PDB file of C-alpha atoms in Angstrom:
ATOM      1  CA  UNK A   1       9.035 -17.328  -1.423  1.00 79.00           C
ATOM      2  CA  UNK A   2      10.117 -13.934  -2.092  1.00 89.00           C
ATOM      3  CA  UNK A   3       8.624 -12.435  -5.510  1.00 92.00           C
ATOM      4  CA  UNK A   4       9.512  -9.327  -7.983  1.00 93.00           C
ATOM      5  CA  UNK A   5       6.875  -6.956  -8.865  1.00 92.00           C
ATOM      6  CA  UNK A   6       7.497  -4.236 -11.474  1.00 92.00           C
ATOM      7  CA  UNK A   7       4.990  -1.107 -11.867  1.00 92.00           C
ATOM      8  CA  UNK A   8       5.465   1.029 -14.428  1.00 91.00           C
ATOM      9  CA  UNK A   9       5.277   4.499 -13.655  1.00 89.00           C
ATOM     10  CA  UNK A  10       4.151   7.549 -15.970  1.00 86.00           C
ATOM     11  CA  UNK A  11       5.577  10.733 -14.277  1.00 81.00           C
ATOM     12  CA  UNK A  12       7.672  13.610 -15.149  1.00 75.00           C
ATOM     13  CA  UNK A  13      11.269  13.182 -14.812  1.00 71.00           C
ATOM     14  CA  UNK A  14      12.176  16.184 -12.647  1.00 73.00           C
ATOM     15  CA  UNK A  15       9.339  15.294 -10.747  1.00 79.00           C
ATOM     16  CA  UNK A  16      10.862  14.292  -7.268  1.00 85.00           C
ATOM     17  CA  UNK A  17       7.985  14.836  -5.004  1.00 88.00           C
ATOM     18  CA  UNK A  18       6.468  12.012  -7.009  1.00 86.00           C
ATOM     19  CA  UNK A  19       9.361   9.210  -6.926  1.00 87.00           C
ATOM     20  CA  UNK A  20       9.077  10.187  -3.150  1.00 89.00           C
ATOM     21  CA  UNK A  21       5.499   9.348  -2.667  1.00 90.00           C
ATOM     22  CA  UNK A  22       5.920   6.410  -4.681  1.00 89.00           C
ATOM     23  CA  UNK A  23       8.857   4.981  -2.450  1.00 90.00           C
ATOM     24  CA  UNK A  24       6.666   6.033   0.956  1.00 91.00           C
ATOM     25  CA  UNK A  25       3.704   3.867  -0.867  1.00 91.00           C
ATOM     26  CA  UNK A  26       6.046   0.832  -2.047  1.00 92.00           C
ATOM     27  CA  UNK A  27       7.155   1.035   1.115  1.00 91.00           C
ATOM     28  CA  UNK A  28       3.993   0.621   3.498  1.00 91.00           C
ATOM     29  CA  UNK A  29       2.901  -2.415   1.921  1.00 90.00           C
ATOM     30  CA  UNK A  30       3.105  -5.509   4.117  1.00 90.00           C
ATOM     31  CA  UNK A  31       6.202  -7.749   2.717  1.00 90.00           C
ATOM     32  CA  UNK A  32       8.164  -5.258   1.440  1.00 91.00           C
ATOM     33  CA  UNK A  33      12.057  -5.839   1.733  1.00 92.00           C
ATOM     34  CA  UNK A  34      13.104  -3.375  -1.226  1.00 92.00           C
ATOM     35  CA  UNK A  35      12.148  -0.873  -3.728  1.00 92.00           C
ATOM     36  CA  UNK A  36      14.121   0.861  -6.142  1.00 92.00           C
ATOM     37  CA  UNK A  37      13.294   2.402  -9.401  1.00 88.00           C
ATOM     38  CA  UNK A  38      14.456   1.936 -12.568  1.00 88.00           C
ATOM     39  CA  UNK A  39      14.689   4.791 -15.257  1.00 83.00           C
ATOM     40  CA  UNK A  40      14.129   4.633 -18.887  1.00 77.00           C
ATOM     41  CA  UNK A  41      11.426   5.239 -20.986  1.00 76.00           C
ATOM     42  CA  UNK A  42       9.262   5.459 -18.066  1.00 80.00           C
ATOM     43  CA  UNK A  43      10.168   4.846 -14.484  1.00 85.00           C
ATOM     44  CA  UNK A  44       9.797   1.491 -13.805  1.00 89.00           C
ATOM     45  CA  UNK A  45       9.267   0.541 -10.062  1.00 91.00           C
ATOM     46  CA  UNK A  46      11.048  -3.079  -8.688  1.00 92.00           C
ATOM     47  CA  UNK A  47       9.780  -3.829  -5.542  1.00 93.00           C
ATOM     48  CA  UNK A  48      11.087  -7.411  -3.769  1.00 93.00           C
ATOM     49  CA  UNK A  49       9.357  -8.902  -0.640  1.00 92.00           C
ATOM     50  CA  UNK A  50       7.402 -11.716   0.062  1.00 92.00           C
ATOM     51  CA  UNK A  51       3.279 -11.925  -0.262  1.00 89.00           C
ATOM     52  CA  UNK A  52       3.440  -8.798  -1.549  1.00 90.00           C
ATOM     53  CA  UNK A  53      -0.570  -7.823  -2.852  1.00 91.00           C
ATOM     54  CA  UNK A  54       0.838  -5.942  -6.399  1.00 91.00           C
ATOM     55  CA  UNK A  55      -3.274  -5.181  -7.294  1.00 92.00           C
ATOM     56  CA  UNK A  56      -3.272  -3.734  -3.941  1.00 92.00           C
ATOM     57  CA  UNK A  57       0.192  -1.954  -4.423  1.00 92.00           C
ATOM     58  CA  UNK A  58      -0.627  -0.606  -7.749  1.00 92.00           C
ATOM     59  CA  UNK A  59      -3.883   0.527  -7.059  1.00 92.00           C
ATOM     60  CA  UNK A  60      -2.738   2.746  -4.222  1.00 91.00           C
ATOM     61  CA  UNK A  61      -0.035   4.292  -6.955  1.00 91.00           C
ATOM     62  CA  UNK A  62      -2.774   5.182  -8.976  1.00 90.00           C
ATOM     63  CA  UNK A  63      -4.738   6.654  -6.576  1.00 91.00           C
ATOM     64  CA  UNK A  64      -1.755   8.955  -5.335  1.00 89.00           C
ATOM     65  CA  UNK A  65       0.055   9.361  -8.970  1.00 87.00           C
ATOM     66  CA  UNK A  66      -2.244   9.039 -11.340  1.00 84.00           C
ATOM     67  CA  UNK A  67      -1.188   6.410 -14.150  1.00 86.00           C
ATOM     68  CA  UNK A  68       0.352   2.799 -13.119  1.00 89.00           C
ATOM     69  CA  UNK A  69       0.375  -0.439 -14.939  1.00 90.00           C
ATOM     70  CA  UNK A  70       1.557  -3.396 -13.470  1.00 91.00           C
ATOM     71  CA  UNK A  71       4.239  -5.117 -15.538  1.00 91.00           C
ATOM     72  CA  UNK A  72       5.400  -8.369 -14.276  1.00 90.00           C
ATOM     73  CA  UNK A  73       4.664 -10.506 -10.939  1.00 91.00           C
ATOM     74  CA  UNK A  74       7.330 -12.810 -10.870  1.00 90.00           C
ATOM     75  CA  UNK A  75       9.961 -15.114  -8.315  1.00 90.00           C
ATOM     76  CA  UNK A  76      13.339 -12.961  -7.530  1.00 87.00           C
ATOM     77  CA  UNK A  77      15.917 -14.743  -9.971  1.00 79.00           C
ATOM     78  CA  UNK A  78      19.112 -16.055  -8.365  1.00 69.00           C
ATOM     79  CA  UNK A  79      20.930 -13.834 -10.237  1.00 61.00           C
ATOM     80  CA  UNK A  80      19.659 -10.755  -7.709  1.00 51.00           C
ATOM     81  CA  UNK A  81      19.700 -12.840  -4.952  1.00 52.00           C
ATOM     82  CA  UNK A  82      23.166 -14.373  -4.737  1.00 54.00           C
ATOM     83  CA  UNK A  83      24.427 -13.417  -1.602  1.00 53.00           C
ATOM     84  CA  UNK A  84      20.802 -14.307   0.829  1.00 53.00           C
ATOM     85  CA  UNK A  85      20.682 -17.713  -0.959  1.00 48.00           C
ATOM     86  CA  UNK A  86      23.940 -18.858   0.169  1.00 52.00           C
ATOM     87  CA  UNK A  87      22.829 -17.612   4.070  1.00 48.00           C
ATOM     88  CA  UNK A  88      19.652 -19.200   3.818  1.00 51.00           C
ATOM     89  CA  UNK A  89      21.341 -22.495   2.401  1.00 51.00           C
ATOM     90  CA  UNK A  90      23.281 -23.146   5.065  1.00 50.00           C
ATOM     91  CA  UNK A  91      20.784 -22.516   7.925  1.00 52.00           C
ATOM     92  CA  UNK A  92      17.017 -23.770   7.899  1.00 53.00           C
ATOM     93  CA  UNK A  93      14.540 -21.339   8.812  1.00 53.00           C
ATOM     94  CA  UNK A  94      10.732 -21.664   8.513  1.00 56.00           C
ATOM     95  CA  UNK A  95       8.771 -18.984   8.725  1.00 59.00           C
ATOM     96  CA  UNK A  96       5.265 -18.453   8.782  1.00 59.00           C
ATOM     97  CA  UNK A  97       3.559 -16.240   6.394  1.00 59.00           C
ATOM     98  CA  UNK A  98       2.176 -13.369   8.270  1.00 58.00           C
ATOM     99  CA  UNK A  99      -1.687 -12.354   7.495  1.00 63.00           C
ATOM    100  CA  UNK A 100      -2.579  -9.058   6.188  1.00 60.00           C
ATOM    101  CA  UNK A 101      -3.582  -7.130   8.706  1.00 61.00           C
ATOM    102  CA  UNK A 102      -6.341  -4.044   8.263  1.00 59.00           C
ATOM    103  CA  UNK A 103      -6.899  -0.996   9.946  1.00 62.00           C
ATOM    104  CA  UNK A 104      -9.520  -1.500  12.724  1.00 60.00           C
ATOM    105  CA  UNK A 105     -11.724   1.620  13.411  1.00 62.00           C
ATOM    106  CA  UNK A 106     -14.172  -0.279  15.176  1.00 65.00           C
ATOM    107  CA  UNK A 107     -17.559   1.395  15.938  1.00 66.00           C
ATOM    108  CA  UNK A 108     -18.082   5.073  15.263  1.00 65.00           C
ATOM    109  CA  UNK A 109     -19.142   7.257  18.798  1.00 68.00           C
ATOM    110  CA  UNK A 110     -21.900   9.521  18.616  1.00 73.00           C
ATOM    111  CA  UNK A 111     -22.459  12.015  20.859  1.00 75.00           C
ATOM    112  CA  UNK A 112     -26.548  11.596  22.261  1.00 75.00           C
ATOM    113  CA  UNK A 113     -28.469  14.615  23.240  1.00 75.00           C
ATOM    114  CA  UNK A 114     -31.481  14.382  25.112  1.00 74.00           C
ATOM    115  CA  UNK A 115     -34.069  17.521  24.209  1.00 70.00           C
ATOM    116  CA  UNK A 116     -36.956  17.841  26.201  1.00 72.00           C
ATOM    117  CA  UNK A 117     -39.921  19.779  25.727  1.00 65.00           C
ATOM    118  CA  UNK A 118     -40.756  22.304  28.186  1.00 69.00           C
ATOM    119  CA  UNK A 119     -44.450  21.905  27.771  1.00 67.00           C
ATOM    120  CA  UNK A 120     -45.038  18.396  27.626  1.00 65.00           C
ATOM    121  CA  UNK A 121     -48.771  18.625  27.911  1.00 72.00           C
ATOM    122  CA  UNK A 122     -49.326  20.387  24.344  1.00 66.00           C
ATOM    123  CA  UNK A 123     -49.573  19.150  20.613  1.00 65.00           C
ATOM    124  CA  UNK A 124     -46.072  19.945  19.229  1.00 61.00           C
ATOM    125  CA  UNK A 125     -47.989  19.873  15.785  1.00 67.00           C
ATOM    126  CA  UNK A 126     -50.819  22.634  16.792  1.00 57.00           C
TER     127      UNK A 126
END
């Protein structure tokens, strides 16, 4: 089921580096189809996909951007969706939601040093 999720964004217009980081973020989320954004009062952020994490999503705008508030989670209307409805009406597909997969950095390496002491026979403490 693909959903709608719309971020509100608190930037400065001319600001382009920051509607750029905001797309790159949208856009490596898992799900993602499309992301546009929407100016008026604020910018407002409309990303589409399906099992899209929008706590996840928004917390990584905040972290990059500063101020986001998540505005709506909801199913894309049929409205937006016109022309992929009719495609997917006439052929069956089933698909399997794909997990979320994280970033596997496995066991940190340590480099080992082996000090000996040249006088092995004496009280290091004396």
């Amino acid at each position: 089921m693909k959903q709608k999720v719309i971020i509100k964004l608190f930037m400065d217009r001319n600001d382009q580096r920051s509607r750029t980081k905001a797309f790159k973020i949208a856009v490596s989320q898992p799900g993602v189809e499309s992301v546009a954004i929407q100016e008026g009062d604020n910018y407002n952020l409309d990303v589409v996909g399906e099992h899209i994490d929008a706590v996840v999503l928004t917390n990584c705008l905040r972290k990059k951007l500063g101020h986001a508030q998540l505005v709506s989670v909801g199913p894309v209307a049929a409205d937006d969706n016109n022309a992929s409805a009719n495609a997917e009406a006439s052929e069956p597909v089933t698909t399997q939601p794909q997990p979320y997969s994280y970033p596997d950095f496995g066991v940190p390496q340590y480099q080992v040093y082996e000090v000996r002491d040249p006088n092995p026979e004496c009280c290091s403490i004396m």
